[in-house]
Coordinates of C-alpha atoms and ligand atoms in Angstrom, one line a residue:
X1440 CA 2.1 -7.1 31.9
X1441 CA -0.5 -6.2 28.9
X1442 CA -3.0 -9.0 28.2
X1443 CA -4.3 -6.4 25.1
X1444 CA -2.9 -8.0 21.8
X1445 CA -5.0 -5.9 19.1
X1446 CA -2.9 -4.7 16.0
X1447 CA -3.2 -0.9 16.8
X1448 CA -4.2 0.7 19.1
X1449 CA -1.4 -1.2 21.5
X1450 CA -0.5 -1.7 24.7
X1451 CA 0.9 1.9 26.6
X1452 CA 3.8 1.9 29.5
X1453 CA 2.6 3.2 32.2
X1454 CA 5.1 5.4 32.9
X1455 CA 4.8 7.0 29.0
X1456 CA 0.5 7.4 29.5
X1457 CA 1.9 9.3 33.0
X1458 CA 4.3 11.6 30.8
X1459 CA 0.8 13.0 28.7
X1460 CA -0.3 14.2 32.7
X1461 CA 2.4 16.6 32.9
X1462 CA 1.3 20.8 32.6
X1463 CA 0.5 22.9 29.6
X1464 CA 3.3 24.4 27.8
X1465 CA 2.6 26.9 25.0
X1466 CA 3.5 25.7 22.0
X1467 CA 5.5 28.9 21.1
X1468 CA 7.2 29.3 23.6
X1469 CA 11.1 27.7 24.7
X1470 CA 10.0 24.9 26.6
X1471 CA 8.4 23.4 23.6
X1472 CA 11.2 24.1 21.0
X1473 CA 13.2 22.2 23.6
X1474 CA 10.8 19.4 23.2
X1475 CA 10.3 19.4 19.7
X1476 CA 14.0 19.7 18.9
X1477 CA 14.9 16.3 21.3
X1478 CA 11.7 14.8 19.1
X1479 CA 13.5 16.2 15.9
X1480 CA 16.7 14.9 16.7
X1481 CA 15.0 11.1 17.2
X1482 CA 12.7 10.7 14.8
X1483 CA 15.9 10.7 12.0
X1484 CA 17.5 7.3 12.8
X1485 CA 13.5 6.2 13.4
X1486 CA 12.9 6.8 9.3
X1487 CA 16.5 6.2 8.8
X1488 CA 17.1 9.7 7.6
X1489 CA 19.3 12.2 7.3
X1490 CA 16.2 14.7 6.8
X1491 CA 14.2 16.4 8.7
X1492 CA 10.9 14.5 9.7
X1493 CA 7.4 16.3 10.8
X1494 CA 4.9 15.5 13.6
X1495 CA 1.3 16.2 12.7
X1496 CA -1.6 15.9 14.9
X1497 CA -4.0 13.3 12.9
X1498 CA -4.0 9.9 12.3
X1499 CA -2.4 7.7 9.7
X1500 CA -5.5 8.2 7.6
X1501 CA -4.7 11.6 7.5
X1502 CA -1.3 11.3 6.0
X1503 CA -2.3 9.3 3.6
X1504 CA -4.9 11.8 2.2
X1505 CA -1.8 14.6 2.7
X1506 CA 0.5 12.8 1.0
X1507 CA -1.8 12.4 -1.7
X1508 CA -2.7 16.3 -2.0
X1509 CA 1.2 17.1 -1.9
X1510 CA 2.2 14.9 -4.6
X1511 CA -0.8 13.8 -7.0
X1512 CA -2.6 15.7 -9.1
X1513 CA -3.6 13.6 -12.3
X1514 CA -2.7 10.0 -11.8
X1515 CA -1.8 7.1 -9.3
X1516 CA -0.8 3.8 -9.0
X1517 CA -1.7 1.9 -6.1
X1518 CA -0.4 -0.8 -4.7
X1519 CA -3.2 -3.8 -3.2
X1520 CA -2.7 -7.2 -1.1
X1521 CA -5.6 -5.9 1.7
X1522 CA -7.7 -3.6 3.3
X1523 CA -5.2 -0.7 3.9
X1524 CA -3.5 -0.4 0.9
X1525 CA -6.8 -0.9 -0.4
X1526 CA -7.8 2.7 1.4
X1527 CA -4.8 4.7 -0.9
X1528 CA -7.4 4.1 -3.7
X1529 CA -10.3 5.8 -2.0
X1530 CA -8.9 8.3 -0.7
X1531 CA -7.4 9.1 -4.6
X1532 CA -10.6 9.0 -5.9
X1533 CA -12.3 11.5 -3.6
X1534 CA -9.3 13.6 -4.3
X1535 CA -10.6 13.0 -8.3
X1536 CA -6.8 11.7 -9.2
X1537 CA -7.2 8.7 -11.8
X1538 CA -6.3 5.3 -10.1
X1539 CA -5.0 2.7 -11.6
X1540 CA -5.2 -0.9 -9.2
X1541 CA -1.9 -2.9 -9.0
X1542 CA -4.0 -6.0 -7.1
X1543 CA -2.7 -9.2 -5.4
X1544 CA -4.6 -12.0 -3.7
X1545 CA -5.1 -11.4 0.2
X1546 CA -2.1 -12.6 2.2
X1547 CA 0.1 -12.2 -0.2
X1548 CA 2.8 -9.8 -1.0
X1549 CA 2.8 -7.5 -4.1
X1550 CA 5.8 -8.7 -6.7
X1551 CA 7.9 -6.2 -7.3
X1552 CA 8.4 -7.3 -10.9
X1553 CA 4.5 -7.3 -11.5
X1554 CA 5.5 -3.6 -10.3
X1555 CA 7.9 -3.2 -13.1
X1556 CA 5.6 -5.2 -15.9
X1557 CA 3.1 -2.6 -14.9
X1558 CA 5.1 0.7 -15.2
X1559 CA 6.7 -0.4 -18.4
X1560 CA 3.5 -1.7 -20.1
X1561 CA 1.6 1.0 -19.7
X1562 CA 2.6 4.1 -21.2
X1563 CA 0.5 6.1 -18.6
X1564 CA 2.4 8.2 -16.4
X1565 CA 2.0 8.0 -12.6
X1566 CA 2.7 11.4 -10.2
X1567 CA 3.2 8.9 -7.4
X1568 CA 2.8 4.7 -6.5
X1569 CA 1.4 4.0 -3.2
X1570 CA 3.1 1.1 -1.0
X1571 CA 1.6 0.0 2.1
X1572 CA 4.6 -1.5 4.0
X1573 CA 3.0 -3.7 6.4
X1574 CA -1.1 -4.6 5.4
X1575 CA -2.3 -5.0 8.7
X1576 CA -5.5 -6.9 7.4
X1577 CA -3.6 -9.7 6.4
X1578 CA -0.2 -9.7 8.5
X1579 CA 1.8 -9.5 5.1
X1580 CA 5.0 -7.3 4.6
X1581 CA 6.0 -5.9 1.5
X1582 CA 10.0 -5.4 0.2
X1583 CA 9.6 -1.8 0.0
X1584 CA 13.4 -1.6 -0.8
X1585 CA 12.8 -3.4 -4.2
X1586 CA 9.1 -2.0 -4.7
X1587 CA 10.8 1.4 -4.3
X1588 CA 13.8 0.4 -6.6
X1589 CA 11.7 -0.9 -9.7
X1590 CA 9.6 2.4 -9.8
X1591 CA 13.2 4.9 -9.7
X1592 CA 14.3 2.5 -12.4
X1593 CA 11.6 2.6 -14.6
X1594 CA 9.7 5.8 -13.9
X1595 CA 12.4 8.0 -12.2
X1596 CA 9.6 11.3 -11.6
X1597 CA 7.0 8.9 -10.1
X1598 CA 6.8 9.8 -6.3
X1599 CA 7.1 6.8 -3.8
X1600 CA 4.3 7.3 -1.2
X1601 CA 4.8 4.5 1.7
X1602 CA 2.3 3.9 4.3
X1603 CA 4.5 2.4 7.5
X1604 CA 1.6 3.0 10.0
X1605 CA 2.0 -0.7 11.5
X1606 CA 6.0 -1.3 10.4
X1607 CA 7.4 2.2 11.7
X1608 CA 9.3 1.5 14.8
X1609 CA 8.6 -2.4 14.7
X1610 CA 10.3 -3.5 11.2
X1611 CA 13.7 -1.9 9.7
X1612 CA 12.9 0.9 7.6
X1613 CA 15.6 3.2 5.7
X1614 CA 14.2 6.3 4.2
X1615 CA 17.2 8.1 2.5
X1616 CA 18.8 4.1 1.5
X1617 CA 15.4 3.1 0.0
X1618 CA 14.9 6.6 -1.6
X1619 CA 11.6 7.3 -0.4
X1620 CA 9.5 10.3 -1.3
X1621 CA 6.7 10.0 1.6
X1622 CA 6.7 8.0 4.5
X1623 CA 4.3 7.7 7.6
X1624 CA 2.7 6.5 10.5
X1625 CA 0.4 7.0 13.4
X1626 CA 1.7 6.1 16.8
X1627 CA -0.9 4.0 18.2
X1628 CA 1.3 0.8 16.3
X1629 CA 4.9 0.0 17.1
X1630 CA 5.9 3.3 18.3
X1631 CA 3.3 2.7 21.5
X1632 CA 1.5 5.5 22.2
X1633 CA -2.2 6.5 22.4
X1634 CA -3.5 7.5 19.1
X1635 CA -3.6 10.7 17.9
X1636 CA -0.5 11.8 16.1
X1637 CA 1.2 10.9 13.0
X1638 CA 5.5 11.0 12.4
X1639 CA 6.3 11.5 8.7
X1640 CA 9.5 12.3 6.3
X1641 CA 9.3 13.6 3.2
X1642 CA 12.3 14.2 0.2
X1643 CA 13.6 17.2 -1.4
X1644 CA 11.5 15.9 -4.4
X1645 CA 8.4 15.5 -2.7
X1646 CA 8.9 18.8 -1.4
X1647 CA 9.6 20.3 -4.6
X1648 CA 6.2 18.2 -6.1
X1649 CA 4.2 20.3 -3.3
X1650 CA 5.7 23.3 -4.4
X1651 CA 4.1 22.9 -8.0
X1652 CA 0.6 21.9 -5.9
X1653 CA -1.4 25.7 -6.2
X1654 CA -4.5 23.6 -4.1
X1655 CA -2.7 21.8 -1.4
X1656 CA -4.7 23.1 1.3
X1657 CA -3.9 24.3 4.8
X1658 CA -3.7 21.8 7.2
X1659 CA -2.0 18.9 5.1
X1660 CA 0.6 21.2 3.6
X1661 CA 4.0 19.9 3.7
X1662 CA 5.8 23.2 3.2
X1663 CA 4.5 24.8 5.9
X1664 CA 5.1 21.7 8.4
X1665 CA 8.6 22.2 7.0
X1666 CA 9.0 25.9 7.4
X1667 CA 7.6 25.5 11.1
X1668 CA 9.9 22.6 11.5
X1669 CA 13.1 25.0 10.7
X1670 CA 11.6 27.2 13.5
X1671 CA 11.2 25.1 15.7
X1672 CA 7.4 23.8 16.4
X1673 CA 4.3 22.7 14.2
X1674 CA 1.8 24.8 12.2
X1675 CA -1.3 24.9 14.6
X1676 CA -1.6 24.1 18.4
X1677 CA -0.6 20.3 18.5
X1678 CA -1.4 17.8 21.2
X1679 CA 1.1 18.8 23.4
X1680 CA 0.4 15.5 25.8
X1681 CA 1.2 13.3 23.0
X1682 CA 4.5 15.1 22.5
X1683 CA 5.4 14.8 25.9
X1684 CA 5.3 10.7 25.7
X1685 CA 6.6 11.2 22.6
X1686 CA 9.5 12.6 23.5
X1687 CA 10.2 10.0 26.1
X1688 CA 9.6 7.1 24.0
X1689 CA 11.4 7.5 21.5
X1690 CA 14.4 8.6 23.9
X1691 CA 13.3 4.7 25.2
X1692 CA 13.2 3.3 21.5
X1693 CA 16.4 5.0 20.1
X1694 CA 18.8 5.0 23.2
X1695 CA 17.0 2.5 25.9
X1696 CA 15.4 -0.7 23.8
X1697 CA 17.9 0.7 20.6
X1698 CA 16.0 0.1 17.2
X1699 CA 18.2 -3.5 16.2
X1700 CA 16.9 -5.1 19.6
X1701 CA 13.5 -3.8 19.0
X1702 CA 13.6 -5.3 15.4
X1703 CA 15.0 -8.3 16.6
X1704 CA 12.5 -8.5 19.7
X1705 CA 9.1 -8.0 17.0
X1706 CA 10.5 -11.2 14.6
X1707 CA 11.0 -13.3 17.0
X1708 CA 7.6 -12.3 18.6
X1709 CA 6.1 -12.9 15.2
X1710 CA 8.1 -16.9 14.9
X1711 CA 7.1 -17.6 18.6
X1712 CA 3.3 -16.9 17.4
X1713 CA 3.6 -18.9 14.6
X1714 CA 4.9 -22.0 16.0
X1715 CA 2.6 -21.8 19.3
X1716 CA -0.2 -22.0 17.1
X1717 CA 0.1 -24.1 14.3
X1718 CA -1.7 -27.1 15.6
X1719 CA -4.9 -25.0 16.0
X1720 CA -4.5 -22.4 13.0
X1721 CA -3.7 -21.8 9.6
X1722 CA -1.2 -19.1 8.7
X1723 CA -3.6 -16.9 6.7
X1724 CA -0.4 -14.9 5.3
X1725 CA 2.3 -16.6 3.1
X1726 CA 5.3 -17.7 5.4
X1727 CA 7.6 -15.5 4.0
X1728 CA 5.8 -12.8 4.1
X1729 CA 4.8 -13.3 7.1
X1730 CA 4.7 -9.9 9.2
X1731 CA 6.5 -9.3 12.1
X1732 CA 4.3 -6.7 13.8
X1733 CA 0.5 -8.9 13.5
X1734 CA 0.1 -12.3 12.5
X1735 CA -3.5 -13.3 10.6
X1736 CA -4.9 -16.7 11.6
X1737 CA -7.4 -19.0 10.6
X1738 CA -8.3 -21.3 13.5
X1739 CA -10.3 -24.2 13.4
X1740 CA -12.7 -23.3 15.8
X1741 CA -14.8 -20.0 15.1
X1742 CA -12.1 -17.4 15.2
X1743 CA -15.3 -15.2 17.3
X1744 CA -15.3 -18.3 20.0
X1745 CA -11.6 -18.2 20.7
X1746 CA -12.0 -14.8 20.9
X1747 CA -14.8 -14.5 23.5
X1748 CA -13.2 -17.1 25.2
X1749 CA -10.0 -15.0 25.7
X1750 CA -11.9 -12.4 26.7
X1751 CA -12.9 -14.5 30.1
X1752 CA -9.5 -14.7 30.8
X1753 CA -8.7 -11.1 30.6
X1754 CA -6.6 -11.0 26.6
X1755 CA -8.2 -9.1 23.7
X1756 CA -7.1 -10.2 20.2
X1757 CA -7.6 -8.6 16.9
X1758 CA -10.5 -9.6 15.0
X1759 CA -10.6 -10.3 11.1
X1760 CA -10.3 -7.4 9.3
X1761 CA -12.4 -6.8 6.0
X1762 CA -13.5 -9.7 4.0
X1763 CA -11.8 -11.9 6.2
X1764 CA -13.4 -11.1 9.2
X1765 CA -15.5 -13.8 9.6
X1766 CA -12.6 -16.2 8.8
X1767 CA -9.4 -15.5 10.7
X1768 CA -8.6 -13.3 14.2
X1769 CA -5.5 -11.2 14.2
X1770 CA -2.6 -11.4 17.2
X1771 CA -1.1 -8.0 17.0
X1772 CA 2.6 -8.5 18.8
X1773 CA 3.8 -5.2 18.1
X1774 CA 5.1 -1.8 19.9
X1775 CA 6.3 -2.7 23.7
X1776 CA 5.1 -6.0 24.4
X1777 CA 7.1 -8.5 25.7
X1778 CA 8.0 -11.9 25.2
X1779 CA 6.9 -12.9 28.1
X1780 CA 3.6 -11.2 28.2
X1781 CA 3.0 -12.6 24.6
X1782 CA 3.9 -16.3 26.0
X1783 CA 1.3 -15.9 28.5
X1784 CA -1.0 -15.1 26.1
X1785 CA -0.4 -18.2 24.0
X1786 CA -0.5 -20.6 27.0
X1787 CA -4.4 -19.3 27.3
X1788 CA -4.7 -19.6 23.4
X1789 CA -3.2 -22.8 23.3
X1790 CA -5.9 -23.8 26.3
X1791 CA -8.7 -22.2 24.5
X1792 CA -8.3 -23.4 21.3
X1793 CA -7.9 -27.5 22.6
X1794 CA -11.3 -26.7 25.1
Ligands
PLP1154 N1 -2.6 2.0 7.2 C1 -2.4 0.8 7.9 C2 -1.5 -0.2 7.4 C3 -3.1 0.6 9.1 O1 -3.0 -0.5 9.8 C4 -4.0 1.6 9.5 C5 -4.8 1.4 10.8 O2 -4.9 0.4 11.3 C6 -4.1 2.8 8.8 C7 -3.4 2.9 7.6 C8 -5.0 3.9 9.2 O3 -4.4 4.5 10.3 P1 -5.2 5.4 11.4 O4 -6.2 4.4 12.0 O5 -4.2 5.9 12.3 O6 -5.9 6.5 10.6

């Protein structure tokens, strides 16, 4: 039963870290086009799409830069309530696009009318706006459904870049419904895997946007993880041992767990954490906002005591992320953890905290 409660990397079945011990394949050979069409296959009701969606060896940090390169070349918008979608803006300006900040306080959620305000306000026209679907600094989700529906309304050629790295697999997500241009995440979050790869989808426009790119690069190209995708396989040599336990988790999420149940299973891990520790913490994200994947707190002992104190019984917990890290710890209750092991962990953080 894990006793390891960090929001990314989480908690691995054994039986999946087994699957990345199994033999070499070439990666251009049958074997792995067998693989990478059952991976294929699943990772379309993962985004919710009828498209095809792309493995790439990197991390979520990496997709966010790639989306960028495909689909930016003057201006973005980004999105803030914390320190991740805070990232979309540096990573802009090292690309030298022009960034303009749509900001909200930390733990809250950005309004998708502010969203609106902004685009029709300003006459400046955005290539893409950059959501961050679940800010894992502050355990806040946003309504990427309506955040993606104000910006088709009001600025149909703006591209909608979505960073899922801590939502993907753990809160519903529908690509094609939503109309989504870019969508991603690393698998070391609710998919539950060891880090190291990145799932993504990306539209017919976004595809199209890349076309028009004449510096794109190599490695983050989008056209050419499509054009390997029709053949079968990935650009450059991948990590095959992460496609192995790929394969086999998401035959696990899609067809074992099923992706409802697994939905279901992360809210009412994130209301159980909630209630067990109200008496000794304050809810550092708005309630209804609350995310379902890692919950912020700010206890009233020194979140680094509680912490340490854990620690002699054997549980890691996140720490504060960012500016809030000397004020709140983070429970991340995300990927394959189970009620049970999660209860077990609040009857020590209940203990703890009264001590
Ligand atoms: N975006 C979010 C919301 C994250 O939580 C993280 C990592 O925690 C990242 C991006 C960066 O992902 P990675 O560490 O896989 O590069």
């Amino acid at each position: 039963m894990s006793k390891f409660f960090v929001p990314g990397p989480t908690w691995v079945r054994p039986e999946i870290l087994q699957e990345m011990t199994r033999p070499m394949i070439g990666h251009r050979g049958a074997e792995f086009r067998e693989l990478y069409a059952r991976i294929a296959a699943d990772l379309k009701p993962l985004f919710g799409t009828a498209r095809d969606a792309f493995v790439m060896t990197a991390t979520g940090t990496a997709l966010m830069e790639a989306a960028l390169v495909n689909c930016a070349s003057r201006r973005v918008l980004v999105t803030t309530c914390g320190a991740f979608s805070e990232r979309w803006s540096q990573i802009a300006e090292s690309l030298g696009l022009e960034v303009d900040k749509l900001a909200v306080e930390w733990g809250q959620a950005i309004d998708p009318e502010d969203v609106a305000d902004h685009l029709v306000s300003r006459k400046a026209h955005y290539d893409a706006v950059t959501i961050t679907h679940n800010e894992t600094s502050t355990g806040v989700t946003n309504d990427v459904a309506a955040l993606a529906r104000v910006v088709r309304a009001e600025s149909p050629d703006t591209l909608v870049l979505v960073d899922a790295v801590s939502s993907l697999a753990g809160i519903p997500l529908r690509f094609d419904e939503w109309n989504l241009d870019v969508c991603f995440a690393s698998v070391q979050k609710c998919v539950a895997l060891p880090p190291g790869i990145a799932l993504f989808a990306v539209s017919e426009q976004a595809l199209a946007r890349a076309q028009k790119m004449p510096y794109r690069g190599t490695y983050f190209d989008f056209l050419s993880y499509k054009k390997h995708a029709d053949d079968g396989g990935v650009p450059s040599t991948p990590s095959i041992p992460h496609f192995f336990a790929l394969a086999a988790q998401l035959g696990h999420i899609v067809r074992g767990e099923g992706l409802e149940a697994r939905w279901r299973r992360h809210e009412a891990m994130r209301e159980t954490t909630i209630a067990r520790t109200a008496k000794f913490a304050k809810l550092a994200s708005e309630r209804v906002h609350a995310s379902a994947t890692v919950t912020a707190l700010a206890p009233v002992r020194p979140p680094e005591e509680l912490r340490a104190a854990m620690r002699q019984r054997g549980f890691t917990l996140g720490g504060g992320y960012g500016k809030w890290k000397e004020t709140t710890f983070r429970v991340g209750h995300m990927g394959d953890i189970t009620m049970e092991a999660l209860n077990a962990m609040l009857d020590a953080l209940e203990e703890v905290a009264a001590a």
